[in-house]
Amino acid sequence: MARLDALCFDSHDPAGLAAFWAGVLGWEPADDPAGAALTPTDDTGFRIRCLPSEQPKRDQNQIHFDLTSTSAEQQERTVARALELGGRHIDIGQGPDAEHAVLADPEGNEFCVLPAGNRFLADCGFLGALACDGTQAVGYFWSAALGWPLVWDQDEETAIRSPHGGPKVTWGGPPVAPKLGKNRLHFDLAPDGDPQAELDRLLALGASRLDIGQGDVDWTVLADPDGNEFCLRNR
């Protein structure tokens, strides 16, 4: 089995992006030889890594954060804090009557601050969900890949959650936006046992190998059934 070790952001300024998310989430900075990292201060079971990249952002990300609120005042405080740290309001077609706030971090990565009373994320923490654009099949794949049970499977929408808590990971079903190059966010997986056995298991579940010019590195680049890149450590 593999565990979700990190959610990785491609970033033009890894230290700056990590500082933004540390300020919003209240997570702790951590050493990362490849960029900048944050470790959670809640029950989230994975890190955030910000890795250097010169590639421009092309379109909406395939993954975004849904942040929860316990009151209208907390929602306002979260939005104000994000703006103070360098975030901004954005319009992705949510309309003037939307109760959730749609924002972008300093590098344009979208996220939402939800109003109080969201029943779907009621038992989740502040980082309520990683909301993903994706098919039902990819939700099934990640449930099997991580060993996280499905907590929602209806009308081609799926969601999984670690048995230990933390945010839900959701996929909205069709229509899925066309993929325009490499995603700016990807998962890093760490094998709990033999890396080759875990690679073989992921390939049998429907993953495929990718060559994105990574060269001789200590991880394997893969794609899930929707073509989204992820990495598996080789040790």
Short mmCIF file of C-alpha atoms in Angstrom, two decimals, residues 9-183:
data_model
loop_
_atom_site.label_atom_id
_atom_site.label_comp_id
_atom_site.label_asym_id
_atom_site.label_seq_id
_atom_site.Cartn_x
_atom_site.Cartn_y
_atom_site.Cartn_z
CA PHE A 9 2.35 22.83 -5.88
CA ASP A 10 4.44 23.91 -8.88
CA SER A 11 5.56 27.40 -7.91
CA HIS A 12 7.52 30.37 -9.21
CA ASP A 13 8.31 31.38 -5.61
CA PRO A 14 8.19 28.29 -3.37
CA ALA A 15 9.13 30.10 -0.17
CA GLY A 16 6.57 32.84 -0.77
CA LEU A 17 3.78 30.41 -1.62
CA ALA A 18 4.56 28.28 1.42
CA ALA A 19 4.49 31.40 3.62
CA PHE A 20 1.03 32.27 2.28
CA TRP A 21 -0.41 28.85 3.02
CA ALA A 22 1.29 28.68 6.40
CA GLY A 23 -0.45 31.93 7.28
CA VAL A 24 -3.85 30.77 6.02
CA LEU A 25 -3.79 27.21 7.37
CA GLY A 26 -1.65 27.74 10.47
CA TRP A 27 0.70 24.92 9.42
CA GLU A 28 4.39 24.79 10.35
CA PRO A 29 7.27 25.40 7.91
CA ALA A 30 9.52 22.39 7.33
CA ASP A 31 12.81 21.79 5.56
CA ASP A 32 12.57 20.55 1.99
CA PRO A 33 15.74 20.34 -0.11
CA ALA A 34 13.74 20.69 -3.31
CA GLY A 35 11.72 23.78 -2.33
CA ALA A 36 9.58 24.67 0.67
CA ALA A 37 7.26 22.52 2.76
CA LEU A 38 4.60 22.72 5.46
CA THR A 39 3.58 20.13 8.02
CA PRO A 40 0.02 20.06 9.34
CA THR A 41 -0.96 21.13 12.83
CA ASP A 42 -4.28 19.28 12.61
CA ASP A 43 -5.37 15.77 11.60
CA THR A 44 -4.42 16.23 7.94
CA GLY A 45 -2.20 13.28 7.17
CA PHE A 46 -0.04 14.81 4.45
CA ARG A 47 2.33 17.72 3.91
CA ILE A 48 2.21 20.57 1.42
CA ARG A 49 5.29 20.96 -0.77
CA CYS A 50 5.98 23.99 -2.97
CA LEU A 51 8.40 23.05 -5.74
CA PRO A 52 10.17 25.38 -8.19
CA SER A 53 8.76 25.58 -11.71
CA GLU A 54 9.05 28.08 -14.54
CA GLN A 55 5.89 26.85 -16.28
CA PRO A 56 3.03 29.39 -16.48
CA LYS A 57 -0.41 28.66 -15.08
CA ARG A 58 -2.69 27.90 -18.02
CA ASP A 59 -6.19 27.45 -16.66
CA GLN A 60 -8.11 26.50 -13.53
CA ASN A 61 -6.29 23.93 -11.46
CA GLN A 62 -7.56 20.37 -11.33
CA ILE A 63 -7.41 20.51 -7.49
CA HIS A 64 -8.44 23.30 -5.14
CA PHE A 65 -8.90 23.65 -1.40
CA ASP A 66 -12.31 24.01 0.22
CA LEU A 67 -11.84 25.76 3.57
CA THR A 68 -14.66 25.45 6.10
CA SER A 69 -16.20 27.97 8.49
CA THR A 70 -17.99 27.59 11.80
CA SER A 71 -19.66 31.00 11.57
CA ALA A 72 -20.12 33.93 9.22
CA GLU A 73 -17.54 35.82 11.27
CA GLN A 74 -14.96 33.08 10.80
CA GLN A 75 -15.58 33.03 7.06
CA GLU A 76 -14.99 36.78 6.97
CA ARG A 77 -11.82 36.43 9.05
CA THR A 78 -10.45 33.72 6.77
CA VAL A 79 -11.08 35.81 3.67
CA ALA A 80 -9.56 38.90 5.28
CA ARG A 81 -6.49 36.95 6.37
CA ALA A 82 -5.98 35.51 2.88
CA LEU A 83 -6.27 38.97 1.30
CA GLU A 84 -3.84 40.38 3.86
CA LEU A 85 -1.31 37.68 2.96
CA GLY A 86 -1.49 38.39 -0.76
CA GLY A 87 -4.54 36.50 -1.99
CA ARG A 88 -7.29 38.04 -4.12
CA HIS A 89 -10.90 37.56 -5.07
CA ILE A 90 -11.49 35.91 -8.45
CA ASP A 91 -14.50 35.25 -10.65
CA ILE A 92 -14.78 31.74 -12.07
CA GLY A 93 -18.46 32.10 -12.88
CA GLN A 94 -19.77 31.56 -9.36
CA GLY A 95 -22.26 34.42 -9.70
CA PRO A 96 -23.11 37.28 -7.35
CA ASP A 97 -25.36 35.17 -5.12
CA ALA A 98 -22.73 32.55 -4.23
CA GLU A 99 -22.38 32.09 -0.48
CA HIS A 100 -18.82 30.79 -0.76
CA ALA A 101 -15.89 33.11 -1.41
CA VAL A 102 -13.68 32.22 -4.36
CA LEU A 103 -10.10 33.38 -3.98
CA ALA A 104 -6.67 32.82 -5.48
CA ASP A 105 -3.34 32.61 -3.69
CA PRO A 106 -0.43 34.85 -4.83
CA GLU A 107 0.34 32.48 -7.74
CA GLY A 108 -3.25 32.24 -8.93
CA ASN A 109 -4.16 28.87 -7.41
CA GLU A 110 -7.88 28.86 -6.74
CA PHE A 111 -9.48 28.02 -3.39
CA CYS A 112 -12.87 28.45 -1.75
CA VAL A 113 -13.90 29.62 1.71
CA LEU A 114 -17.23 27.96 2.44
CA PRO A 115 -19.98 29.39 4.64
CA ALA A 116 -20.91 27.84 7.94
CA GLY A 117 -23.35 24.94 7.86
CA ASN A 118 -21.80 22.82 5.08
CA ARG A 119 -23.20 19.42 5.99
CA PHE A 120 -20.97 17.40 3.66
CA LEU A 121 -17.83 18.64 5.43
CA ALA A 122 -19.37 18.96 8.88
CA ASP A 123 -16.99 16.47 10.50
CA CYS A 124 -13.89 17.77 8.70
CA GLY A 125 -11.47 20.38 9.93
CA PHE A 126 -10.60 23.81 8.55
CA LEU A 127 -9.09 22.24 5.43
CA GLY A 128 -12.32 20.49 4.60
CA ALA A 129 -11.62 19.06 1.16
CA LEU A 130 -9.32 18.76 -1.77
CA ALA A 131 -11.92 19.32 -4.46
CA CYS A 132 -10.85 17.76 -7.76
CA ASP A 133 -12.05 17.81 -11.33
CA GLY A 134 -12.30 14.15 -12.28
CA THR A 135 -14.32 11.12 -13.23
CA GLN A 136 -15.97 8.48 -11.11
CA ALA A 137 -13.32 6.02 -12.29
CA VAL A 138 -10.52 8.16 -10.90
CA GLY A 139 -12.27 8.35 -7.55
CA TYR A 140 -12.40 4.56 -7.49
CA PHE A 141 -8.72 4.41 -8.46
CA TRP A 142 -7.59 6.67 -5.63
CA SER A 143 -9.76 4.84 -3.12
CA ALA A 144 -7.97 1.60 -4.01
CA ALA A 145 -4.54 3.22 -4.36
CA LEU A 146 -4.58 4.81 -0.90
CA GLY A 147 -6.85 2.34 0.87
CA TRP A 148 -9.22 5.19 1.76
CA PRO A 149 -12.91 4.23 1.75
CA LEU A 150 -15.45 5.90 -0.46
CA VAL A 151 -17.56 8.27 1.62
CA TRP A 152 -19.66 9.48 -1.33
CA ASP A 153 -20.57 7.80 -4.61
CA GLN A 154 -23.60 9.28 -6.30
CA ASP A 155 -24.41 10.65 -9.77
CA GLU A 156 -20.79 9.98 -10.84
CA GLU A 157 -19.49 12.20 -8.02
CA THR A 158 -17.12 10.49 -5.60
CA ALA A 159 -15.27 11.29 -2.40
CA ILE A 160 -12.77 9.44 -0.23
CA ARG A 161 -11.34 10.11 3.20
CA SER A 162 -8.55 8.64 5.26
CA PRO A 163 -9.75 6.36 8.09
CA HIS A 164 -7.65 8.59 10.35
CA GLY A 165 -9.58 11.76 9.48
CA GLY A 166 -8.39 14.86 7.70
CA PRO A 167 -9.91 16.40 4.58
CA LYS A 168 -12.06 14.60 2.09
CA VAL A 169 -10.82 14.26 -1.48
CA THR A 170 -13.68 14.76 -3.91
CA TRP A 171 -14.19 14.38 -7.66
CA GLY A 172 -17.04 16.21 -9.33
CA GLY A 173 -17.71 13.84 -12.23
CA PRO A 174 -18.41 14.87 -15.81
CA PRO A 175 -17.93 17.09 -17.62
CA VAL A 176 -14.20 17.04 -16.90
CA ALA A 177 -12.21 19.98 -18.24
CA PRO A 178 -9.66 19.16 -20.92
CA LYS A 179 -6.12 18.76 -19.63
CA LEU A 180 -3.80 21.53 -20.84
CA GLY A 181 -0.32 20.29 -20.09
CA LYS A 182 1.10 19.23 -16.73
CA ASN A 183 -1.07 19.91 -13.69
#
